[in-house]
XYZ file of C-alpha atoms in Angstrom:
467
model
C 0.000 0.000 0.000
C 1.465 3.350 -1.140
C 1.467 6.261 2.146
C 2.154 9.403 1.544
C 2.111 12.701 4.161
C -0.570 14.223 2.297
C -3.070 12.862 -0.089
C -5.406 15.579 -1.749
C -8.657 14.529 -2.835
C -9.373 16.815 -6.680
C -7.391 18.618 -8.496
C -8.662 22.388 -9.118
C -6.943 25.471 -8.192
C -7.103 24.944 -4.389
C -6.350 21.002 -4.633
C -3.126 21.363 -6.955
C -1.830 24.842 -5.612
C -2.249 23.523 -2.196
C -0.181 20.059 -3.770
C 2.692 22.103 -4.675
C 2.703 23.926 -1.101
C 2.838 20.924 0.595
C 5.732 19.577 -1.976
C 7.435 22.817 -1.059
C 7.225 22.154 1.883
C 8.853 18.563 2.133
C 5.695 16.847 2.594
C 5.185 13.011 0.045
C 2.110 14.050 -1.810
C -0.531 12.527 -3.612
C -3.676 14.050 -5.151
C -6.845 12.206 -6.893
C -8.682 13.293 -9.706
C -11.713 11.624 -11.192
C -10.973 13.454 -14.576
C -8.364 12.390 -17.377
C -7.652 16.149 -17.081
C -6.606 18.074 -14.348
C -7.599 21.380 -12.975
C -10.957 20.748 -12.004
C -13.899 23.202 -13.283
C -11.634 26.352 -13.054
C -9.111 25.253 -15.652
C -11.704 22.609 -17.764
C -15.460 24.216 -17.544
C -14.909 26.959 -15.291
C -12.606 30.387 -15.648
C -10.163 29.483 -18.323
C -12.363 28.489 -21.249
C -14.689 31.139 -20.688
C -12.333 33.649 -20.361
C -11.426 32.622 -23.721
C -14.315 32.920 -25.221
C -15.053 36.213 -23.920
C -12.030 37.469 -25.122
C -12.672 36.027 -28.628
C -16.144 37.483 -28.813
C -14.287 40.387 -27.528
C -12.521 40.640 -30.508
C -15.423 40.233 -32.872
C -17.364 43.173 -31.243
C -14.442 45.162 -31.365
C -14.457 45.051 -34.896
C -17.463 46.999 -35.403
C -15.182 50.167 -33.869
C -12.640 49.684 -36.448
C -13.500 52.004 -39.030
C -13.723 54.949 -36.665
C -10.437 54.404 -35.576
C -9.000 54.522 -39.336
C -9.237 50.747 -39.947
C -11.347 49.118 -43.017
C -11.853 46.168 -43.882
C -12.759 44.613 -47.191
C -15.019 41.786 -47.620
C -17.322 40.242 -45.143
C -16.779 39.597 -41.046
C -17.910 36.097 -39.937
C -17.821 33.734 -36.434
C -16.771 30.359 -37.189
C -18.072 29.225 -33.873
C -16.077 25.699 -34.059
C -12.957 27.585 -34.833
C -13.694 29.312 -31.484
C -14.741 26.728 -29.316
C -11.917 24.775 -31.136
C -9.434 27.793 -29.907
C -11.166 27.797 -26.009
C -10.273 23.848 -26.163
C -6.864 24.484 -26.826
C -6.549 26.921 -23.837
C -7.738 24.652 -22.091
C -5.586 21.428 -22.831
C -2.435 23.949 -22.604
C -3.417 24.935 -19.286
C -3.865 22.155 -17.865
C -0.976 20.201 -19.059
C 0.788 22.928 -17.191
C -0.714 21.642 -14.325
C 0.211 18.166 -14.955
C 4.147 18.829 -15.302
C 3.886 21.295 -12.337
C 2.810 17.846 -10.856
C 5.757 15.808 -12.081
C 8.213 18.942 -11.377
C 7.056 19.132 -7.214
C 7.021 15.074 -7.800
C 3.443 14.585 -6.752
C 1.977 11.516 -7.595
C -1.375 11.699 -9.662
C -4.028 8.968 -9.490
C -6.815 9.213 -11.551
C -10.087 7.585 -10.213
C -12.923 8.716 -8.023
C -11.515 9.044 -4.226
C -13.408 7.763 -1.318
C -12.686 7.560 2.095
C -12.289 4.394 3.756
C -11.060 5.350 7.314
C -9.646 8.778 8.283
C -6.640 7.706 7.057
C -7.303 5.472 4.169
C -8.688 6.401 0.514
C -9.784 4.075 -1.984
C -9.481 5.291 -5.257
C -12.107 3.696 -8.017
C -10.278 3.818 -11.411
C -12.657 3.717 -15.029
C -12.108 -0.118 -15.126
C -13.520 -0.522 -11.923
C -10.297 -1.536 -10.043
C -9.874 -0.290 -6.289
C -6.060 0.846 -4.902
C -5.893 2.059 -1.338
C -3.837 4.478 -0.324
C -2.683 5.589 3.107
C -2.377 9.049 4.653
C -1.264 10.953 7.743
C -3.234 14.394 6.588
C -5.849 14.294 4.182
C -7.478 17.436 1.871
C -10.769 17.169 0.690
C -10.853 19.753 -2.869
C -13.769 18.394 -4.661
C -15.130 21.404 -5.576
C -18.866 21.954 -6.952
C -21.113 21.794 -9.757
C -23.928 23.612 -11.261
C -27.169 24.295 -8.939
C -30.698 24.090 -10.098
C -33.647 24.518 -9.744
C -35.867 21.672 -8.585
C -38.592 21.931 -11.382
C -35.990 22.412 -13.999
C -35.210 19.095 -16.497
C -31.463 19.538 -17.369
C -31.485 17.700 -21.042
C -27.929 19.894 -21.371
C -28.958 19.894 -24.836
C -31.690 22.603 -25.168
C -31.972 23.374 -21.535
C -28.480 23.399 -19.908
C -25.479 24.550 -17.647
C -22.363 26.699 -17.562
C -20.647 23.190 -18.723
C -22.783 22.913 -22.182
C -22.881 26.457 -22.665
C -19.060 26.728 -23.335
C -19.034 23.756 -26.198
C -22.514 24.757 -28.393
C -22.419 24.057 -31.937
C -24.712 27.280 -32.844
C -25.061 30.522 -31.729
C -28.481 30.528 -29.924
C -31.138 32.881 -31.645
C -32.371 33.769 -28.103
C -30.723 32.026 -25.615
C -32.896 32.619 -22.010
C -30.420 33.140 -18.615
C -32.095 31.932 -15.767
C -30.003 33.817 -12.743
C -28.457 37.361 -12.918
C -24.911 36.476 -11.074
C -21.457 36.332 -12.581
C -21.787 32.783 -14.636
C -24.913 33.955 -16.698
C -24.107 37.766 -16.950
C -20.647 36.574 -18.835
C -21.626 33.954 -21.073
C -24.378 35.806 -22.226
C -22.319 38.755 -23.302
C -20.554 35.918 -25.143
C -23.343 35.220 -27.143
C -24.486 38.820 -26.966
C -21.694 39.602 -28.947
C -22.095 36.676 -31.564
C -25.709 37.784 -32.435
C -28.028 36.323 -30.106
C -30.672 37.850 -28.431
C -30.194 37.246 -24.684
C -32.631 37.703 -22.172
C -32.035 37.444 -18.375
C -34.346 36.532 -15.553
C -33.460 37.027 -12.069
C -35.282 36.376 -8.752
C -33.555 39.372 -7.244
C -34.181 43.402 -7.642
C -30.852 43.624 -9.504
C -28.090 41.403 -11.394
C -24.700 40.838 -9.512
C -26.445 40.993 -6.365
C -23.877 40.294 -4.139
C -21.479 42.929 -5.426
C -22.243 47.068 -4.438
C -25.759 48.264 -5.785
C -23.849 50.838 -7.843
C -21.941 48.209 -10.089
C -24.977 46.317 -10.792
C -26.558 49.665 -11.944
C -24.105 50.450 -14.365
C -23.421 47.470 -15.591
C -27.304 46.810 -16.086
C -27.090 50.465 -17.802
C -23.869 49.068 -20.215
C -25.367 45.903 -21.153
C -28.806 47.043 -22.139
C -27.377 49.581 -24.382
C -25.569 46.689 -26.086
C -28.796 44.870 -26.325
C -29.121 43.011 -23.435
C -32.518 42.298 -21.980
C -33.151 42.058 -18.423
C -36.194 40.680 -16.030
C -35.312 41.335 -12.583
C -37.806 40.342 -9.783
C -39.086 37.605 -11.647
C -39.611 34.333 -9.973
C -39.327 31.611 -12.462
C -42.515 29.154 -11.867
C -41.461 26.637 -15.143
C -39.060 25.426 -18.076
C -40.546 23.734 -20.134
C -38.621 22.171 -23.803
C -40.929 22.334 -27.047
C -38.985 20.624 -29.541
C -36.279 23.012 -30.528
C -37.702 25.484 -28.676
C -38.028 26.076 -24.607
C -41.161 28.434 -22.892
C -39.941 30.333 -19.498
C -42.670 31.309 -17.517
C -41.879 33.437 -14.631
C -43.625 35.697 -11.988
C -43.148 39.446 -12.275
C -43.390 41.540 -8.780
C -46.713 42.235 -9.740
C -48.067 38.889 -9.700
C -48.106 38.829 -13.523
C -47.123 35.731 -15.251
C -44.606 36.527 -18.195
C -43.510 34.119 -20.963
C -39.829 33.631 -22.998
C -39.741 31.601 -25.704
C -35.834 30.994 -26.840
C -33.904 28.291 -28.570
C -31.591 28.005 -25.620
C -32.161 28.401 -21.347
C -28.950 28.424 -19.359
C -29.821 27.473 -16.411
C -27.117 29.960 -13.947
C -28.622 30.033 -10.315
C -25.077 29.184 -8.775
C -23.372 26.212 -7.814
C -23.482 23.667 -5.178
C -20.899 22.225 -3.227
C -19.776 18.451 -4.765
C -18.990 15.362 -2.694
C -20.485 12.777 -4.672
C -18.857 9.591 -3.355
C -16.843 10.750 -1.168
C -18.265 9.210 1.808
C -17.070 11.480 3.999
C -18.993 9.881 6.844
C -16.791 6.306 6.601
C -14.043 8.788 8.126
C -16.489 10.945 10.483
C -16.102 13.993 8.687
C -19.316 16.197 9.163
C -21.328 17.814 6.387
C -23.698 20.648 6.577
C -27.770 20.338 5.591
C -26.467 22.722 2.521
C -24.039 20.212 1.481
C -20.444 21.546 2.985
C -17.720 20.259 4.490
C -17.980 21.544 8.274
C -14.601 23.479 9.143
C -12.815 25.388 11.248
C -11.020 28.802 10.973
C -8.056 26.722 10.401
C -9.899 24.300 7.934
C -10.089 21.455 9.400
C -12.742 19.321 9.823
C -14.550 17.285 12.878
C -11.687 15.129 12.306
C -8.534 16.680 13.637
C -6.350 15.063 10.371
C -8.792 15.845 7.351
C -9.194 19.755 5.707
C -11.145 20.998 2.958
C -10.851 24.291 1.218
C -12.804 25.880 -1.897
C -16.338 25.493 -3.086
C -17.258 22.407 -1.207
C -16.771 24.892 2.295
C -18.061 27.926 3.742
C -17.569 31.301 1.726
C -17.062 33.004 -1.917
C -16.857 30.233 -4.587
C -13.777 31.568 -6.222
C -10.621 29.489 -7.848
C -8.405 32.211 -5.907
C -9.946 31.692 -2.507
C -9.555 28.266 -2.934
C -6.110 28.564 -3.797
C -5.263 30.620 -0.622
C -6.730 28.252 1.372
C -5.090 25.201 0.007
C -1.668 27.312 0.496
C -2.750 27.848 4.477
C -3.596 24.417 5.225
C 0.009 23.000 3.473
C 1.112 25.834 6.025
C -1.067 24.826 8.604
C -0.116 21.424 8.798
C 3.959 22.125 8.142
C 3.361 23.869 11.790
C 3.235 27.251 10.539
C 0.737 29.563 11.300
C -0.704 31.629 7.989
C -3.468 33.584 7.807
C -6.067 34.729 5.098
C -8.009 37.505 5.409
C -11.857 36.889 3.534
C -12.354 40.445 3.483
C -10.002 40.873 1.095
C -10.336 38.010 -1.410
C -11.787 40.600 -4.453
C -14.285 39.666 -6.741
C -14.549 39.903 -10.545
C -16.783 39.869 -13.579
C -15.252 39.218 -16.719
C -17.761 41.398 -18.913
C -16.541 44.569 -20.820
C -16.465 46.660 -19.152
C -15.267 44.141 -16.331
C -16.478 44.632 -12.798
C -14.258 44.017 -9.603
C -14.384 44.581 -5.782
C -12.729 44.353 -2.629
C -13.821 44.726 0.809
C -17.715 46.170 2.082
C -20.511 47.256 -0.368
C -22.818 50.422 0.861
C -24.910 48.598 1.794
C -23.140 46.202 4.284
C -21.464 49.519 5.841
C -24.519 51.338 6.256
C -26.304 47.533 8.063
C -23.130 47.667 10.152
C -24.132 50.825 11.297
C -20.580 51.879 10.073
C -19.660 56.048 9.621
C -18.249 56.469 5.786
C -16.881 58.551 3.481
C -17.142 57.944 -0.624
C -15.658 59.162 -3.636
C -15.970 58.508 -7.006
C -14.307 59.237 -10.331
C -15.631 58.506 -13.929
C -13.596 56.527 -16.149
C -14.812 59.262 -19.063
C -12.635 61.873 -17.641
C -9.535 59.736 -18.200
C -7.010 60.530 -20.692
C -6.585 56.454 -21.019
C -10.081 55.909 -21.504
C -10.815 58.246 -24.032
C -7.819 57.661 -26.186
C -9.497 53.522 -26.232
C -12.812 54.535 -26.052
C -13.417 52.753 -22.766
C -15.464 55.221 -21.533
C -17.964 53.753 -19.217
C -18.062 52.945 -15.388
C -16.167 54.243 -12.548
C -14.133 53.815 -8.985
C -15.823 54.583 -5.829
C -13.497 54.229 -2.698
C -15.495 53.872 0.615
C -13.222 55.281 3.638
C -14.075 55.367 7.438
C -15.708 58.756 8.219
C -12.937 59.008 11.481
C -9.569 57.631 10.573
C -10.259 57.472 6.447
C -8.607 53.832 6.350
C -10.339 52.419 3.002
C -12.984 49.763 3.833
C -14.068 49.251 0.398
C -13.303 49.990 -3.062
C -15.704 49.144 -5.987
C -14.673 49.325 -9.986
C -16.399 49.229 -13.305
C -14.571 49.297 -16.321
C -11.759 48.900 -18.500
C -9.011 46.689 -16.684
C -11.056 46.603 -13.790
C -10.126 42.703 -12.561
C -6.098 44.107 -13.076
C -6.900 47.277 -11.377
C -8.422 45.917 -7.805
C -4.901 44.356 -7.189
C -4.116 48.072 -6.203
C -6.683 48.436 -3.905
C -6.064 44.819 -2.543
C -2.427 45.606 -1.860
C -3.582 49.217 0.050
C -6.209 47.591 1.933
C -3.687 44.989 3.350
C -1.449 47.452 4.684
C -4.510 49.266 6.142
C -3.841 52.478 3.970
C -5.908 55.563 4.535
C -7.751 57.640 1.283
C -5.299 59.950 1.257
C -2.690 56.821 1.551
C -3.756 56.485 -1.921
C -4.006 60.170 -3.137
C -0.608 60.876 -2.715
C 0.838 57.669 -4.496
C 1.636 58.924 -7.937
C 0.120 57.165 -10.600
C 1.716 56.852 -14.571
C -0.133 58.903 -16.800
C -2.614 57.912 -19.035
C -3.438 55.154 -17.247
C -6.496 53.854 -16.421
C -4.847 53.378 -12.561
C -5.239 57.290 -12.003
C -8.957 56.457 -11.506
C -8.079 54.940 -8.572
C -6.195 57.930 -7.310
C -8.805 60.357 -8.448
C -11.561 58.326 -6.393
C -9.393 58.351 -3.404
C -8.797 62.402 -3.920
C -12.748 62.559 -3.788
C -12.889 60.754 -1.027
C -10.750 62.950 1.047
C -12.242 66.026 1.058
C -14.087 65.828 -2.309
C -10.496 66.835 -3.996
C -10.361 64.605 -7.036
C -8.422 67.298 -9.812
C -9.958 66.205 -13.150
C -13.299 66.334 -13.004
């Protein structure tokens, strides 16, 4: 029987970053993946390939702004949708081979097969063929991620009605492809196929899309992405989804009790994910799991059972690849003896739309439930040099400072750059910088970085200089 120090049980961003910590580290690792491919849904269904193909649709939309930036083009403009798809793959495969010789370079064994626990310190792993190996471990990870939610009246065919997973392989573009759920997962891939031609509509339970961000973002960004088509029905409660043939009939429940009805040749289904441990059986080792379907842990991630972790989706907090990998990092750390930290507040979010949308500490609207004294201040990205000279002209910074000793407690971007830009105010926010902190960091000009400083200007004593 092979033993190892550490066995990790999947291999996404928090299972394989948290593999090479504990490789660092000197611990004899293993990690399981049920998958031929490793990388889990961030790097095979996840963020990579649809990163991709929003930066390829990207492309094709910019090409409509070509001619008033001195470009023309003869002859026609046309998406070969398997050419893209076929490009997204590649990504994909390229990314995570990476993965796989990162493996072989930290000498990690990989063994592919479903992994289950036998004892709390014993996995079986179930191979395709059906064959069983059993491996020993002195600390065990559980990384298994999570999968697409639904809705328990929705039929996933994941043909005509489908998920995030089918969504990023079609073989058309959808005439009018229905979003069921306003967050981050349906807001990007329907600019995708936005941007391709489709008409997209969106339904969302909630008053607003990207609900969980600051009410301001979702605002704007509503404001962007109607103007480039999009259609949205906010406070609707979806009641049924029902396929016709090659068509599928939404019916949902305005605020006003009215029934309203979509008929599209698509529904992504986008109402979040849920936490996966699918034959795990976490309870042959006494590990705990919540009514909602997640790992129990600690602060220090560690479950009922003092030798067994989990990190990522399938626990407590923001499902996000770079949460996940902080977390595997702590718990290498954790169990080396060291004594890391992470700091939730400041894990920032992002939405990979154009503009993009990021954010990093409290919203508004947390502060003011907190009952918390603040200061804000704002700057436009049309009053940047940067911006105009790209024609990136929408959104904005707001900075939210304490109203006593101006330490930033939240800042909130939409626009151009905007996931690159929140490292800034990541980085201030660690070292507990103040608004003015910020203000009287010089920033390269044109840039769209002097937004930043211009929103921390008018947030110290409404002194922002160009505008």
């Amino acid at each position: 029987m092979s033993s190892f120090d550490v066995v990790i049980i999947g291999s996404g961003p928090g299972g394989y970053v948290s593999a090479i910590r504990c490789a660092q580290l000197g611990f004899t690792t293993a990690i399981i993946e049920k998958y031929a491919t490793l990388g889990g849904t961030c790097l095979n269904v996840g963020c990579i390939p649809s990163k991709a193909l929003l930066s390829s649709s990207h492309q094709y939309a910019e090409i409509a702004h070509f001619a008033e930036n001195g470009i023309e083009l003869t002859g026609e403009v046309k998406v070969n949708l398997e050419k893209m798809i076929a490009r997204k793959q590649a990504v994909v495969d390229q990314t995570s081979g990476g993965v796989k010789f990162l493996m072989d370079k930290n000498k990690i064994t990989v063994f592919e097969g479903t992994g289950s626990f036998v004892d709390s310190t014993h996995v079986a792993v179930t191979k395709a063929d059906g064959s069983v190996e059993t491996i020993e471990a002195k600390n065990i990870i559980i990384a298994t991620g999570s999968k697409p939610a639904n809705l328990p009246f929705i039929t996933l065919d994941k043909e005509r009605i489908i998920t995030s997973t089918e969504a990023l392989k079609l073989k058309e573009i959808p005439k009018h492809l229905i979003i069921i759920g306003g967050g981050v997962i349906g807001i990007e891939l329907g600019q995708v196929y936005l941007r391709l031609g489709a008409q997209v509509s969106v339904v969302e339970y909630l008053d607003r899309i990207i609900p969980g961000m600051d009410a301001a973002l979702s605002k704007e960004l509503t404001k962007v992405l109607k103007k480039q088509g999009m259609k949205f029905y906010t406070s609707h409660k979806v009641q049924s989804v029902e396929r016709k043939g090659a068509t599928v009939e939404v019916q949902a429940e305005n605020a006003k009790g009215e029934m309203v009805t979509l008929e599209g040749d698509y529904t992504l289904v986008a109402v979040g994910r849920s936490p996966y441990t699918a034959g795990l059986k976490a309870e042959n080792a006494g590990v705990k799991v919540s009514d909602r379907g997640q790992i129990e842990v600690n602060d220090h991630l560690q479950t009922s059972v003092a030798n067994i972790y989990a990190i990522g989706d399938v626990v407590r907090g923001a499902m996000l690849a770079h949460k996940a990998e902080e977390e595997g990092t702590m718990v290498a750390e954790i169990i080396a003896g060291q004594k890391p930290h992470i700091d939730y507040n400041l894990i920032p979010g992002v939405v990979y739309t154009w503009p993009e949308v990021s954010a990093v500490g409290k919203t508004e609207e947390q502060l003011n439930a907190a009952g918390i004294a603040f200061k804000s201040g704002s700057f436009p990205f049309k009053a940047l040099g940067r911006a105009r000279a790209s024609a990136d002209l929408d959104g904005f910074v707001k900075i939210l400072a304490d109203a006593t000793t101006d330490e930033v407690l939240g800042v909130h971007i939409i626009g151009a750059r905007a996931a690159d830009l929140i490292a800034e105010a990541v980085t201030a926010m660690e070292f507990k910088a103040s608004a003015e902190d910020i203000s009287r960091m010089s920033h390269a000009h044109p840039t769209f970085a002097e937004a930043i400083k211009e929103a921390a200007l008018a947030a110290t004593e409404n002194r922002a200089l160009h505008v």
